[in-house]
Amino acid sequence: MKGFRLDRPADRWSLGCGLVLVLSLLLSDTVLRAYVALTDAHPFAAGFCKFALLATFGESLAQRMLVGRYLPPRFGLVPRALAWGFLGICITLAFMIFSAGVPLAMSRIGMDWAARALAGPFGTEKLLTAFAISLCLNILFAPVLMVAHKVSDLHIARYEGTLRCLWHLPDVGGLLKSVNWDVMWRLVLFRTVVFFWIPVHTITFLLPEAFRVLFAALLGAVLGLILAWAGSRQAKG
């Protein structure tokens, strides 16, 4: 595991850009209003951009922690950003569907307060509704998303991160056969869903709607670091 060092220009730029992004949203009403207006007017384009930038940066940061470089050979920056952008559109759509559909389903079993609680101030009912949305999202949608992301990773790696992967269709069947499903199940589809995604997406759905996809993209970056740390520990052990 390579430590983060402020004497390295790349690390200083990385930290500086992150601080500028966070402080701009927290301290500038103009930036905040512009962000909310853009997200409301163009949710799918905004979802594409958030994941293309933040989730790709998370993977790049994970590489920095593992091998000491943000962009190691064959990383495939552009293909990864495009793949994450497409997944960002899917995640934006899924958030819309589940945040509306789960409260509706809850109302059919006697919990008529769910939709109202989700839109209201924090309380027990809002927390239960957010948890229910997160649970359904991560059981029904997250496994498909994670497998799709794995296939895109393998396809990019097959073409060594070059742009050639963009005009060749992935051999989905062959790529799925190459997956280590034991690791995929234990680490990605079970542990991260149960111990990471369900809890943090409960927090996600407690946030105002305009910030949910942004928070999810930031969580993707955080998860990349967690998996990088876990991978280094496994390699040492």
Short mmCIF file of C-alpha atoms in Angstrom, two decimals:
data_model
loop_
_atom_site.label_atom_id
_atom_site.label_comp_id
_atom_site.label_asym_id
_atom_site.label_seq_id
_atom_site.Cartn_x
_atom_site.Cartn_y
_atom_site.Cartn_z
CA MET A 1 0.00 0.00 0.00
CA LYS A 2 1.54 3.31 -1.11
CA GLY A 3 1.09 6.21 1.28
CA PHE A 4 -0.41 9.56 0.28
CA ARG A 5 2.41 12.14 0.25
CA LEU A 6 1.93 15.90 0.06
CA ASP A 7 5.48 16.36 -1.26
CA ARG A 8 4.32 14.79 -4.53
CA PRO A 9 2.74 17.29 -6.96
CA ALA A 10 0.13 14.78 -8.15
CA ASP A 11 -1.01 14.13 -4.58
CA ARG A 12 -1.21 17.86 -3.85
CA TRP A 13 -3.29 18.42 -6.99
CA SER A 14 -5.57 15.53 -6.05
CA LEU A 15 -6.15 16.85 -2.53
CA GLY A 16 -6.55 20.42 -3.76
CA CYS A 17 -9.17 19.55 -6.37
CA GLY A 18 -11.12 17.53 -3.82
CA LEU A 19 -11.11 20.39 -1.32
CA VAL A 20 -12.17 22.92 -3.96
CA LEU A 21 -15.09 20.71 -5.00
CA VAL A 22 -16.33 20.15 -1.45
CA LEU A 23 -15.83 23.72 -0.24
CA SER A 24 -17.48 25.18 -3.35
CA LEU A 25 -20.67 23.23 -2.64
CA LEU A 26 -20.57 23.94 1.10
CA LEU A 27 -19.62 27.62 1.10
CA SER A 28 -20.91 29.11 -2.15
CA ASP A 29 -24.66 29.63 -2.50
CA THR A 30 -24.18 30.45 -6.19
CA VAL A 31 -22.40 27.18 -6.91
CA LEU A 32 -24.92 25.24 -4.84
CA ARG A 33 -27.93 26.77 -6.61
CA ALA A 34 -26.33 26.20 -10.02
CA TYR A 35 -25.62 22.57 -9.13
CA VAL A 36 -29.19 21.92 -7.94
CA ALA A 37 -30.69 23.64 -11.00
CA LEU A 38 -28.48 21.66 -13.38
CA THR A 39 -29.25 18.37 -11.64
CA ASP A 40 -33.00 19.06 -11.73
CA ALA A 41 -32.98 20.12 -15.39
CA HIS A 42 -30.66 17.41 -16.74
CA PRO A 43 -30.59 14.51 -14.26
CA PHE A 44 -29.19 11.88 -16.62
CA ALA A 45 -26.46 14.09 -18.08
CA ALA A 46 -25.56 15.14 -14.54
CA GLY A 47 -25.49 11.50 -13.42
CA PHE A 48 -23.19 10.64 -16.32
CA CYS A 49 -20.78 13.44 -15.43
CA LYS A 50 -20.78 12.74 -11.67
CA PHE A 51 -19.86 9.09 -12.08
CA ALA A 52 -17.52 9.63 -15.03
CA LEU A 53 -15.52 12.07 -12.91
CA LEU A 54 -15.84 10.88 -9.32
CA ALA A 55 -16.03 7.09 -9.67
CA THR A 56 -13.19 7.08 -12.21
CA PHE A 57 -11.17 9.27 -9.86
CA GLY A 58 -11.88 6.76 -7.09
CA GLU A 59 -10.45 3.92 -9.20
CA SER A 60 -7.45 6.08 -10.09
CA LEU A 61 -6.90 6.93 -6.43
CA ALA A 62 -7.09 3.23 -5.56
CA GLN A 63 -4.33 2.59 -8.11
CA ARG A 64 -2.27 5.34 -6.49
CA MET A 65 -2.62 3.60 -3.13
CA LEU A 66 -1.81 0.16 -4.57
CA VAL A 67 0.96 0.74 -7.11
CA GLY A 68 1.99 4.36 -6.51
CA ARG A 69 0.58 5.82 -9.75
CA TYR A 70 -2.77 7.41 -10.54
CA LEU A 71 -2.67 6.25 -14.15
CA PRO A 72 -0.62 3.07 -14.43
CA PRO A 73 -0.06 1.50 -17.86
CA ARG A 74 -3.19 -0.01 -19.42
CA PHE A 75 -5.46 1.75 -16.91
CA GLY A 76 -7.73 2.99 -19.71
CA LEU A 77 -8.82 6.39 -18.39
CA VAL A 78 -11.22 7.32 -21.20
CA PRO A 79 -12.92 3.89 -21.51
CA ARG A 80 -13.33 3.68 -17.73
CA ALA A 81 -14.81 7.17 -17.56
CA LEU A 82 -17.29 6.34 -20.33
CA ALA A 83 -18.23 3.05 -18.67
CA TRP A 84 -18.78 4.78 -15.34
CA GLY A 85 -20.76 7.52 -17.04
CA PHE A 86 -23.12 4.97 -18.57
CA LEU A 87 -23.48 3.24 -15.20
CA GLY A 88 -24.17 6.67 -13.69
CA ILE A 89 -27.16 7.06 -16.02
CA CYS A 90 -28.42 3.62 -14.94
CA ILE A 91 -27.95 4.49 -11.27
CA THR A 92 -29.79 7.80 -11.70
CA LEU A 93 -32.71 5.95 -13.28
CA ALA A 94 -32.67 3.28 -10.57
CA PHE A 95 -32.73 5.92 -7.83
CA MET A 96 -35.81 7.49 -9.43
CA ILE A 97 -37.59 4.14 -9.75
CA PHE A 98 -36.83 2.81 -6.28
CA SER A 99 -37.33 6.10 -4.40
CA ALA A 100 -40.83 6.33 -5.89
CA GLY A 101 -41.70 2.63 -6.12
CA VAL A 102 -40.68 1.40 -2.67
CA PRO A 103 -42.79 3.98 -0.76
CA LEU A 104 -45.70 3.06 -3.05
CA ALA A 105 -45.22 -0.63 -2.24
CA MET A 106 -45.01 0.22 1.46
CA SER A 107 -48.32 2.09 1.23
CA ARG A 108 -49.94 -1.08 -0.12
CA ILE A 109 -49.09 -2.95 3.07
CA GLY A 110 -50.41 -0.30 5.43
CA MET A 111 -47.47 2.11 5.66
CA ASP A 112 -49.21 5.07 4.02
CA TRP A 113 -46.76 7.48 5.61
CA ALA A 114 -43.71 6.30 3.62
CA ALA A 115 -43.76 8.78 0.70
CA ARG A 116 -44.61 11.68 3.01
CA ALA A 117 -41.90 10.69 5.48
CA LEU A 118 -39.25 10.47 2.75
CA ALA A 119 -39.98 14.06 1.69
CA GLY A 120 -40.18 15.35 5.26
CA PRO A 121 -37.72 16.04 8.08
CA PHE A 122 -35.59 13.34 9.68
CA GLY A 123 -37.41 10.92 11.94
CA THR A 124 -37.99 7.24 12.57
CA GLU A 125 -40.43 6.88 9.66
CA LYS A 126 -38.06 8.58 7.24
CA LEU A 127 -35.20 6.37 8.41
CA LEU A 128 -37.28 3.21 7.92
CA THR A 129 -38.33 4.35 4.44
CA ALA A 130 -34.75 5.15 3.43
CA PHE A 131 -33.62 1.75 4.72
CA ALA A 132 -36.39 -0.03 2.79
CA ILE A 133 -35.40 1.77 -0.44
CA SER A 134 -31.73 0.94 0.10
CA LEU A 135 -32.52 -2.70 0.88
CA CYS A 136 -34.63 -3.17 -2.27
CA LEU A 137 -32.17 -1.26 -4.45
CA ASN A 138 -29.20 -3.31 -3.32
CA ILE A 139 -30.96 -6.67 -3.50
CA LEU A 140 -32.67 -6.17 -6.87
CA PHE A 141 -30.41 -3.75 -8.78
CA ALA A 142 -26.91 -3.67 -7.28
CA PRO A 143 -25.88 -7.24 -8.29
CA VAL A 144 -26.73 -6.54 -11.94
CA LEU A 145 -24.80 -3.26 -11.80
CA MET A 146 -21.76 -4.88 -10.20
CA VAL A 147 -21.62 -7.69 -12.73
CA ALA A 148 -21.97 -5.16 -15.57
CA HIS A 149 -19.11 -3.14 -14.07
CA LYS A 150 -16.98 -6.29 -13.80
CA VAL A 151 -17.64 -7.13 -17.46
CA SER A 152 -16.67 -3.61 -18.52
CA ASP A 153 -13.46 -3.85 -16.45
CA LEU A 154 -12.51 -7.14 -18.06
CA HIS A 155 -13.34 -5.85 -21.55
CA ILE A 156 -11.14 -2.78 -21.03
CA ALA A 157 -8.33 -4.98 -19.67
CA ARG A 158 -8.60 -7.31 -22.68
CA TYR A 159 -7.72 -4.37 -24.94
CA GLU A 160 -5.08 -3.12 -22.47
CA GLY A 161 -6.96 0.10 -21.77
CA THR A 162 -6.77 1.36 -25.35
CA LEU A 163 -9.61 3.04 -27.21
CA ARG A 164 -9.97 -0.07 -29.37
CA CYS A 165 -12.27 -1.49 -26.69
CA LEU A 166 -14.84 1.18 -27.58
CA TRP A 167 -15.52 -0.13 -31.09
CA HIS A 168 -15.42 -3.83 -30.28
CA LEU A 169 -18.43 -5.48 -28.66
CA PRO A 170 -17.54 -7.30 -25.44
CA ASP A 171 -17.60 -11.09 -25.45
CA VAL A 172 -19.96 -11.14 -22.49
CA GLY A 173 -20.20 -14.92 -22.25
CA GLY A 174 -16.45 -15.41 -22.39
CA LEU A 175 -15.79 -12.60 -19.94
CA LEU A 176 -18.31 -13.98 -17.45
CA LYS A 177 -16.59 -17.38 -17.63
CA SER A 178 -13.31 -15.74 -16.62
CA VAL A 179 -14.74 -14.22 -13.42
CA ASN A 180 -13.69 -15.76 -10.10
CA TRP A 181 -17.25 -16.17 -8.84
CA ASP A 182 -16.17 -17.31 -5.39
CA VAL A 183 -14.41 -13.97 -4.77
CA MET A 184 -17.10 -12.06 -6.64
CA TRP A 185 -19.80 -13.50 -4.39
CA ARG A 186 -18.00 -13.34 -1.04
CA LEU A 187 -16.41 -9.91 -1.40
CA VAL A 188 -18.43 -7.92 -3.93
CA LEU A 189 -21.95 -9.32 -4.03
CA PHE A 190 -22.27 -10.24 -0.36
CA ARG A 191 -19.92 -8.39 1.97
CA THR A 192 -19.88 -4.98 0.28
CA VAL A 193 -23.65 -5.05 -0.25
CA VAL A 194 -24.52 -6.10 3.30
CA PHE A 195 -21.86 -4.21 5.25
CA PHE A 196 -21.28 -1.18 3.01
CA TRP A 197 -23.90 -0.40 0.38
CA ILE A 198 -27.11 -1.05 2.33
CA PRO A 199 -26.02 1.11 5.32
CA VAL A 200 -24.55 3.97 3.27
CA HIS A 201 -27.39 4.04 0.76
CA THR A 202 -29.77 4.36 3.70
CA ILE A 203 -27.92 7.61 4.39
CA THR A 204 -28.12 8.45 0.66
CA PHE A 205 -31.92 8.38 0.65
CA LEU A 206 -32.06 10.59 3.73
CA LEU A 207 -30.44 13.35 1.66
CA PRO A 208 -32.28 15.83 -0.59
CA GLU A 209 -32.93 14.29 -4.01
CA ALA A 210 -30.46 16.57 -5.83
CA PHE A 211 -27.55 15.23 -3.75
CA ARG A 212 -28.27 11.49 -3.82
CA VAL A 213 -26.48 10.60 -7.06
CA LEU A 214 -23.54 12.86 -6.15
CA PHE A 215 -23.22 11.14 -2.78
CA ALA A 216 -23.44 7.73 -4.47
CA ALA A 217 -20.62 8.70 -6.84
CA LEU A 218 -18.49 9.82 -3.89
CA LEU A 219 -19.25 6.51 -2.17
CA GLY A 220 -17.99 4.71 -5.26
CA ALA A 221 -14.68 6.53 -4.84
CA VAL A 222 -14.55 5.60 -1.14
CA LEU A 223 -15.33 1.96 -1.90
CA GLY A 224 -12.46 1.87 -4.38
CA LEU A 225 -10.10 2.87 -1.58
CA ILE A 226 -11.59 0.28 0.80
CA LEU A 227 -11.16 -2.49 -1.77
CA ALA A 228 -7.62 -1.33 -2.53
CA TRP A 229 -6.77 -1.49 1.18
CA ALA A 230 -8.41 -4.91 1.51
CA GLY A 231 -6.54 -6.16 -1.54
CA SER A 232 -3.20 -5.06 -0.12
CA ARG A 233 -3.97 -6.71 3.22
CA GLN A 234 -4.91 -9.93 1.44
CA ALA A 235 -1.69 -9.85 -0.57
CA LYS A 236 0.36 -9.42 2.63
CA GLY A 237 -1.56 -12.14 4.46
#
